Amino acid sequence: MLKNKFVVLGVTGSIAAYKSADLVRLLKKRGARVQVIMTKSACKFVKPLTFQVLSQNPVITDMFREPYRWEVEHVALADSADIILVAPATANIIAKIAAGIADDILTATILATRAKVVIAPAMNVHMYENPITQKNIEYLKGLGIKVLEPEEGPLACGYTGRGRFPAAEDIINILEELVGKAQDLKGRTFLITAGPTREPIDPIRYISNHSSGKMGYSLAHKAIIRGARVILVSGPTNITPPAGLYKFVPVETAIQMEKAVLENFNQADVVIKAAAVADYRPKKFNPEKIKKKDDEMIVELVKNPDILQELGKKKQNQVLVGFAAETDKPEKNALEKLKRKNLDFIVLNDVTQEGAGFGSDTNIVKIIYKDGRSEALPRMLKEDVADDILDRVLPFLTENG
Ligand code: PMT
């Protein structure tokens, strides 16, 4: 699974730095391309030459060295990495990443990357258990960074406790799990909706909402990476559609979205409706710009079709996933929608919480299943929420054959 994957391995100043040499050996054995970055302190514990020989690649230790290619090195690494693994990670590097500091090539690369970041802490037990380190770790986990649990046992500092570097094999297994999802949706067709709808009043004005499309586009992007054939039906957004879509259908209004969704429904194995569809539209479209006259103006509205509810009625063996953006009695309202629309599960975002719902890069969601189970996920990047939602779709696909 790691074959041809580009792993950037950051080695920091822990006594466990020498153990990373074994990680490089195993990564190479599995066919990964490895670029090692060492911090200054790491170089005090192990010589870069060890990693250079094992990775068959010069080790990067300095942000300002002469590059051998004409590119901004940390950005080029950040862009091309499939995974950035920091192992061993000291309390210091964890604190720097959490604070957004970018004062060396490793921290700058991490700050610039969109790739999955994995951190394997190794340190003295008291440093690990210190509330400052724990707060930093929790914060990083909330951002979607994978922080591994160190092992318990005798430590190099003489203490016994949690802080030991995990076995290299275990770290490799976790990396494989992360990239191994890559093709688990192959052969499946996903119909995903994203963004708002716009309901025109006249040629100038419309009724809409704050959906940016980020949640739906993240779902489409992740489903493509995992091998699915993806049809994205999108209301107006400022986002470039992800590369590799099977079909992109831009729409404006709820009626247009309904048409596009119904046309593509029969070929879909999974439908995920992340779009924020306007529930009402102006009864009459005024072909000319409405002139300002009285103090009050009344726009009469009529109900739009509930697209997801229609799909719920037509559903045969498709997996149906809805979203609910709620501000009051979130669970009660989401549950009502789940039942009325005949969904397999609904993703509830309580849009009153900071970092959840419309516009932000992160979301805080609760997944409520048709059998009454529910799972609350922490605040995560929408890209990672998307992956977690796709993980939850998989068992339904298997169930439906
Ligand atoms: O786009 P972002 O800025 O990233 O924000 C993401 C989001 C907040 C828009 C998204 O996570 C979300 O919650 N989308 C659904 C918002 C919503 O309008 O929920 P709803 O409670 O009105 O609708 C429930 C479900 O029915 C949704 O899946 C919706 O797509 C669907 N629906 C609603 C009305 C309608 N007429 N037709 C529908 O299909």
Coordinates of C-alpha atoms and ligand atoms in Angstrom, one line a residue:
M1 CA 0.0 0.0 0.0
L2 CA 2.9 2.3 0.6
K3 CA 4.4 1.5 -2.9
N4 CA 5.4 4.7 -4.6
K5 CA 4.0 6.8 -1.8
F6 CA 6.1 9.8 -1.0
V7 CA 6.7 9.9 2.8
V8 CA 8.4 12.9 4.3
L9 CA 9.9 11.7 7.6
G10 CA 10.7 14.4 10.2
V11 CA 13.2 13.2 12.8
T12 CA 13.5 15.4 15.9
G13 CA 15.8 15.5 18.9
S14 CA 14.9 12.6 21.0
I15 CA 17.1 9.7 22.2
A16 CA 14.7 7.6 20.1
A17 CA 15.9 9.3 16.9
Y18 CA 18.1 6.2 16.1
K19 CA 15.0 4.1 16.1
S20 CA 13.7 6.0 13.0
A21 CA 16.5 4.5 11.0
D22 CA 14.5 1.2 11.2
L23 CA 11.4 3.1 10.0
V24 CA 13.2 4.3 6.9
R25 CA 14.4 0.7 6.2
L26 CA 10.8 -0.6 6.5
L27 CA 9.4 2.2 4.4
K28 CA 11.9 1.6 1.6
K29 CA 11.2 -2.2 1.9
R30 CA 7.5 -1.4 1.2
G31 CA 8.4 0.6 -1.9
A32 CA 7.8 4.1 -0.5
R33 CA 9.9 7.1 -1.5
V34 CA 11.4 8.7 1.6
Q35 CA 12.7 12.2 2.2
V36 CA 14.2 12.6 5.7
I37 CA 14.2 16.0 7.3
M38 CA 16.3 16.3 10.5
T39 CA 16.1 19.1 13.1
K40 CA 19.3 20.5 14.5
S41 CA 18.8 18.6 17.8
A42 CA 18.1 15.3 15.9
C43 CA 21.6 15.7 14.3
K44 CA 23.2 15.7 17.7
F45 CA 21.7 12.2 18.4
V46 CA 22.2 10.6 14.9
K47 CA 24.3 11.6 11.9
P48 CA 22.3 12.5 8.8
L49 CA 24.5 10.1 6.8
T50 CA 22.7 7.1 8.5
F51 CA 19.4 8.3 7.1
Q52 CA 21.0 9.3 3.8
V53 CA 22.2 5.8 3.2
L54 CA 19.0 4.1 4.3
S55 CA 16.7 6.4 2.3
Q56 CA 19.0 6.7 -0.7
N57 CA 18.3 10.4 -0.6
P58 CA 20.2 13.4 0.8
V59 CA 18.8 14.4 4.2
I60 CA 17.5 18.0 4.6
T61 CA 18.7 19.8 7.7
D62 CA 18.7 23.4 6.7
M63 CA 15.9 25.7 5.4
F64 CA 18.4 28.0 3.7
R65 CA 20.7 25.5 2.0
E66 CA 21.3 25.8 -1.8
P67 CA 18.5 23.8 -3.3
Y68 CA 19.4 21.4 -6.1
R69 CA 16.2 22.2 -7.9
W70 CA 14.8 25.7 -8.4
E71 CA 11.8 25.5 -6.2
V72 CA 10.8 26.7 -2.7
E73 CA 11.8 23.5 -1.0
H74 CA 9.4 23.4 1.9
V75 CA 6.4 24.2 -0.4
A76 CA 7.6 21.6 -2.9
L77 CA 7.9 19.0 -0.2
A78 CA 4.6 20.0 1.4
D79 CA 2.8 19.7 -2.0
S80 CA 4.3 16.4 -3.1
A81 CA 4.1 14.5 0.2
D82 CA 1.5 11.8 0.6
I83 CA 2.2 11.6 4.3
I84 CA 4.3 13.6 6.6
L85 CA 5.5 11.5 9.6
V86 CA 7.2 13.1 12.5
A87 CA 8.9 10.3 14.4
P88 CA 10.1 10.6 17.0
A89 CA 8.3 13.8 17.9
T90 CA 9.5 15.8 21.0
A91 CA 7.3 17.9 23.2
N92 CA 9.0 20.9 21.6
I93 CA 8.1 20.0 18.0
I94 CA 4.5 19.2 19.1
A95 CA 4.2 22.6 20.8
K96 CA 5.7 24.4 17.7
I97 CA 3.3 22.7 15.3
A98 CA 0.3 23.5 17.6
A99 CA 1.4 27.1 17.8
G100 CA 1.8 27.4 14.0
I101 CA 5.5 28.2 14.3
A102 CA 7.5 27.7 11.0
D103 CA 11.1 28.5 11.9
D104 CA 12.8 25.5 10.3
I105 CA 12.3 23.3 7.3
L106 CA 10.3 20.7 9.1
T107 CA 7.8 23.0 10.8
A108 CA 7.5 25.1 7.6
T109 CA 6.7 22.0 5.6
I110 CA 4.1 20.9 8.0
L111 CA 2.4 24.3 8.0
A112 CA 2.3 24.4 4.2
T113 CA 1.0 20.9 3.6
R114 CA -2.4 19.5 2.8
A115 CA -1.1 16.0 3.2
K116 CA -2.0 13.7 6.2
V117 CA 0.3 14.5 9.1
V118 CA 1.2 11.7 11.6
I119 CA 3.1 12.3 14.8
A120 CA 4.7 9.7 17.0
P121 CA 5.6 11.3 20.3
A122 CA 8.6 10.0 22.3
M123 CA 9.7 11.7 25.5
N124 CA 10.0 11.6 29.2
V125 CA 6.8 10.5 30.9
H126 CA 6.4 13.8 32.8
M127 CA 6.9 15.8 29.7
Y128 CA 4.3 13.7 27.9
E129 CA 1.8 13.9 30.7
N130 CA 2.3 17.6 31.3
P131 CA -1.1 19.3 30.7
I132 CA 0.6 21.7 28.2
T133 CA 1.8 18.8 26.0
Q134 CA -1.6 17.1 26.4
K135 CA -3.5 20.2 25.5
N136 CA -1.3 20.6 22.4
I137 CA -1.9 17.0 21.4
E138 CA -5.6 17.3 21.8
Y139 CA -5.6 20.5 19.7
L140 CA -3.6 18.8 16.9
K141 CA -6.0 15.8 17.0
G142 CA -8.9 18.2 16.7
L143 CA -7.3 19.6 13.5
G144 CA -7.2 16.1 12.0
I145 CA -3.5 15.4 12.7
K146 CA -3.0 11.7 13.7
V147 CA -1.1 11.6 17.0
L148 CA 0.0 8.1 18.0
E149 CA -0.1 6.9 21.6
P150 CA 3.5 6.3 22.9
E151 CA 4.1 3.0 24.6
E152 CA 4.5 2.4 28.3
G153 CA 7.7 1.0 29.8
P154 CA 11.2 1.9 31.0
L155 CA 12.4 5.1 29.4
A156 CA 15.9 6.2 28.5
C157 CA 15.7 9.0 31.2
G158 CA 15.5 6.3 33.9
Y159 CA 11.7 6.7 34.6
T160 CA 9.1 4.2 33.8
G161 CA 5.9 5.3 32.2
R162 CA 4.2 6.4 28.9
G163 CA 6.6 8.0 26.5
R164 CA 8.3 5.2 24.6
F165 CA 8.6 5.3 20.8
P166 CA 6.2 2.7 19.3
A167 CA 7.6 -0.2 17.4
A168 CA 8.5 0.7 13.8
E169 CA 6.2 -2.1 12.5
D170 CA 3.2 -0.6 14.4
I171 CA 3.9 2.9 12.9
I172 CA 4.1 1.4 9.4
N173 CA 0.8 -0.5 9.9
I174 CA -0.9 2.8 10.8
L175 CA 0.5 4.5 7.7
E176 CA -0.7 1.6 5.6
E177 CA -4.1 1.9 7.2
L178 CA -4.2 5.6 6.3
V179 CA -3.2 5.2 2.7
G180 CA -4.7 1.8 2.3
K181 CA -8.2 3.3 2.2
A182 CA -7.1 4.6 -1.2
Q183 CA -9.1 2.3 -3.4
D184 CA -11.9 0.9 -1.1
L185 CA -14.7 2.7 -3.0
K186 CA -13.5 1.4 -6.4
G187 CA -16.4 0.4 -8.7
R188 CA -19.0 2.4 -6.7
T189 CA -20.8 5.5 -8.0
F190 CA -21.3 8.4 -5.7
L191 CA -23.8 11.2 -6.4
I192 CA -22.9 14.1 -4.2
T193 CA -24.5 17.5 -3.9
A194 CA -22.8 20.6 -2.7
G195 CA -23.2 24.3 -2.2
P196 CA -26.2 26.5 -1.9
T197 CA -29.1 27.0 -4.4
R198 CA -30.0 30.4 -5.6
E199 CA -33.7 31.3 -6.1
P200 CA -34.0 34.4 -8.4
I201 CA -36.4 37.2 -7.6
D202 CA -35.4 39.3 -10.6
P203 CA -32.3 39.4 -12.9
I204 CA -30.3 41.1 -10.0
R205 CA -31.5 39.5 -6.8
Y206 CA -31.9 36.1 -5.3
I207 CA -32.6 34.2 -2.1
S208 CA -29.8 31.9 -1.0
N209 CA -27.7 30.8 2.1
H210 CA -24.1 30.8 3.3
S211 CA -23.1 27.4 2.0
S212 CA -19.6 27.6 0.5
G213 CA -19.6 24.1 -1.0
K214 CA -16.5 23.1 1.1
M215 CA -18.2 20.1 2.8
G216 CA -19.6 18.6 -0.4
Y217 CA -16.4 19.2 -2.5
S218 CA -14.4 17.6 0.3
L219 CA -16.6 14.5 0.1
A220 CA -16.3 14.4 -3.7
H221 CA -12.5 14.8 -3.5
K222 CA -12.1 12.1 -0.9
A223 CA -14.4 9.7 -2.7
I224 CA -12.4 10.2 -5.9
I225 CA -9.1 9.5 -4.1
R226 CA -10.7 6.3 -2.7
G227 CA -11.5 5.1 -6.2
A228 CA -15.2 6.0 -6.6
R229 CA -16.9 7.3 -9.7
V230 CA -18.2 10.7 -8.6
I231 CA -21.0 12.8 -10.0
L232 CA -21.0 16.2 -8.3
V233 CA -24.1 18.4 -8.6
S234 CA -23.2 21.8 -7.3
G235 CA -24.9 25.1 -6.6
P236 CA -22.8 28.2 -7.2
T237 CA -19.5 28.2 -5.3
N238 CA -16.0 29.8 -5.6
I239 CA -14.3 26.4 -5.4
T240 CA -12.6 24.6 -8.4
P241 CA -14.2 21.2 -8.8
P242 CA -11.8 18.4 -7.8
A243 CA -9.8 16.7 -10.5
G244 CA -11.0 13.2 -11.5
L245 CA -14.7 13.8 -11.4
Y246 CA -16.8 11.5 -13.6
K247 CA -19.3 14.2 -14.1
F248 CA -19.8 17.8 -12.8
V249 CA -23.2 19.3 -13.1
P250 CA -23.4 23.0 -12.1
V251 CA -26.9 24.2 -11.1
E252 CA -28.4 27.4 -9.7
T253 CA -31.8 26.6 -8.4
A254 CA -33.4 23.8 -6.3
I255 CA -35.5 22.8 -9.4
Q256 CA -32.4 22.5 -11.5
M257 CA -30.7 20.5 -8.7
E258 CA -33.8 18.2 -8.4
K259 CA -33.6 17.5 -12.2
A260 CA -29.8 16.8 -12.1
V261 CA -30.1 14.5 -9.1
L262 CA -33.1 12.6 -10.4
E263 CA -31.4 12.1 -13.8
N264 CA -28.3 10.5 -12.1
F265 CA -30.0 8.7 -9.3
N266 CA -30.4 5.3 -10.9
Q267 CA -26.7 4.9 -11.6
A268 CA -25.7 5.8 -8.0
D269 CA -24.8 3.4 -5.3
V270 CA -24.5 6.2 -2.8
V271 CA -26.1 9.6 -2.6
I272 CA -24.7 12.2 -0.1
K273 CA -26.7 15.4 0.0
A274 CA -24.4 18.1 1.5
A275 CA -26.1 20.9 -0.4
A276 CA -28.0 23.5 1.4
V277 CA -31.1 23.6 -0.7
A278 CA -33.4 26.6 -0.4
D279 CA -36.7 25.4 1.0
Y280 CA -38.7 28.2 -0.8
R281 CA -38.4 30.1 -4.0
P282 CA -40.1 33.3 -5.2
K283 CA -43.5 32.5 -6.7
K284 CA -42.9 34.8 -9.5
F285 CA -39.6 35.7 -11.3
N286 CA -39.7 39.3 -12.4
P287 CA -37.9 39.6 -15.8
E288 CA -37.1 43.3 -15.1
K289 CA -35.3 44.7 -12.1
I290 CA -37.9 45.5 -9.5
K291 CA -37.8 49.2 -8.9
K292 CA -37.7 50.7 -5.4
K293 CA -41.1 52.2 -4.6
D294 CA -42.8 51.6 -1.2
D295 CA -41.3 51.2 2.2
E296 CA -42.3 47.6 2.2
M297 CA -42.0 45.0 -0.5
I298 CA -43.5 41.5 -0.3
V299 CA -42.0 38.6 -2.1
E300 CA -44.4 35.7 -2.2
L301 CA -42.7 32.4 -1.8
V302 CA -43.6 28.8 -2.8
K303 CA -42.2 25.6 -1.4
N304 CA -39.4 23.9 -3.3
P305 CA -39.4 20.2 -3.8
D306 CA -37.6 18.2 -1.1
I307 CA -35.1 16.4 -3.3
L308 CA -33.8 14.0 -0.6
Q309 CA -37.3 13.1 0.5
E310 CA -38.1 12.2 -3.1
L311 CA -35.0 10.0 -3.2
G312 CA -36.1 8.4 0.0
K313 CA -39.3 7.3 -1.7
K314 CA -37.5 6.0 -4.8
K315 CA -34.7 4.3 -2.9
Q316 CA -34.0 0.7 -3.7
N317 CA -30.6 -0.4 -2.6
Q318 CA -28.8 2.9 -2.7
V319 CA -27.2 4.2 0.5
L320 CA -28.8 7.6 1.3
V321 CA -27.0 10.1 3.5
G322 CA -28.4 13.5 4.4
F323 CA -27.0 16.5 6.2
A324 CA -28.9 18.6 8.8
A325 CA -27.8 22.2 9.6
E326 CA -29.6 23.0 12.8
T327 CA -29.7 25.8 15.3
D328 CA -32.2 24.6 17.9
K329 CA -33.2 21.1 19.2
P330 CA -30.5 19.7 16.7
E331 CA -30.9 16.0 17.5
K332 CA -34.7 16.0 17.5
N333 CA -34.8 17.8 14.2
A334 CA -32.1 15.7 12.6
L335 CA -33.9 12.5 13.7
E336 CA -37.2 13.7 12.3
K337 CA -35.4 14.4 8.9
L338 CA -33.7 11.0 9.0
K339 CA -37.0 9.2 9.3
R340 CA -39.1 11.4 7.0
K341 CA -36.4 11.2 4.2
N342 CA -35.8 7.4 4.7
L343 CA -32.0 7.9 5.2
D344 CA -29.4 5.4 6.2
F345 CA -27.7 8.1 8.3
I346 CA -27.8 11.8 8.7
V347 CA -24.8 14.1 9.5
L348 CA -25.9 16.7 11.9
N349 CA -24.0 20.0 12.2
D350 CA -25.0 22.3 15.0
V351 CA -24.2 25.5 13.1
T352 CA -24.2 27.5 16.3
Q353 CA -20.9 26.0 17.3
E354 CA -17.7 27.8 16.3
G355 CA -15.8 25.8 13.6
A356 CA -19.0 24.0 12.5
G357 CA -21.2 24.3 9.4
F358 CA -21.3 27.0 6.8
G359 CA -18.1 28.5 5.3
S360 CA -15.4 27.2 7.7
D361 CA -12.6 24.8 6.8
T362 CA -13.6 22.6 9.8
N363 CA -16.8 21.0 10.9
I364 CA -18.2 19.4 14.1
V365 CA -20.7 16.7 13.3
K366 CA -22.8 14.0 14.9
I367 CA -23.7 11.0 12.9
I368 CA -27.2 9.6 13.6
Y369 CA -28.0 6.2 12.2
K370 CA -31.4 4.8 11.2
D371 CA -31.1 2.2 14.0
G372 CA -30.8 5.0 16.6
R373 CA -27.1 4.8 17.2
S374 CA -25.2 8.0 17.1
E375 CA -21.5 9.1 17.1
A376 CA -20.1 12.6 17.9
L377 CA -16.9 13.4 16.0
P378 CA -14.5 16.1 17.3
R379 CA -13.8 19.3 15.3
M380 CA -11.9 18.3 12.2
L381 CA -11.0 19.6 8.8
K382 CA -13.9 19.1 6.4
E383 CA -11.5 16.9 4.3
D384 CA -11.2 14.6 7.3
V385 CA -14.9 14.7 8.2
A386 CA -15.4 13.6 4.6
D387 CA -13.1 10.6 5.0
D388 CA -14.9 9.6 8.3
I389 CA -18.3 9.9 6.6
L390 CA -17.1 7.7 3.7
D391 CA -15.8 5.2 6.3
R392 CA -19.4 5.1 7.7
V393 CA -20.9 4.5 4.2
L394 CA -18.7 1.4 3.6
P395 CA -20.6 -1.1 5.9
F396 CA -24.0 -0.1 4.2
L397 CA -22.5 -0.8 0.8
T398 CA -21.3 -4.2 1.9
E399 CA -24.8 -4.8 3.4
N400 CA -26.5 -3.8 0.2
G401 CA -24.1 -6.0 -1.9
Ligands
PMT1 O1 -21.0 24.2 2.1 P1 -20.3 24.5 3.5 O2 -20.0 25.9 3.7 O3 -19.1 23.6 3.6 O4 -21.3 24.1 4.6 C1 -21.7 22.8 4.8 C2 -23.2 22.7 5.1 C3 -23.4 23.3 6.5 C4 -24.0 23.4 4.1 C5 -23.5 21.2 5.2 O5 -22.7 20.5 6.1 C6 -25.0 20.9 5.5 O6 -25.3 20.8 6.7 N1 -25.8 20.8 4.4 C7 -27.3 20.6 4.6 C8 -27.8 21.9 5.1 C9 -29.3 22.0 5.0 O7 -29.9 22.7 4.3 O8 -29.9 21.1 5.8 P2 -31.6 20.9 5.8 O9 -31.8 20.6 7.2 O10 -32.3 22.1 5.2 O11 -31.8 19.7 4.8 C10 -31.7 18.3 5.2 C11 -31.2 17.5 4.0 O12 -32.2 17.5 3.0 C12 -29.9 18.0 3.4 O13 -29.2 16.8 3.1 C13 -30.4 18.7 2.2 O14 -29.4 18.6 1.1 C14 -31.7 18.0 1.8 N2 -32.7 18.9 1.2 C15 -33.2 19.9 1.9 C16 -34.2 20.7 1.3 C17 -34.6 20.4 0.0 N3 -35.6 21.1 -0.5 N4 -34.1 19.4 -0.6 C18 -33.2 18.6 -0.1 O15 -32.7 17.6 -0.7

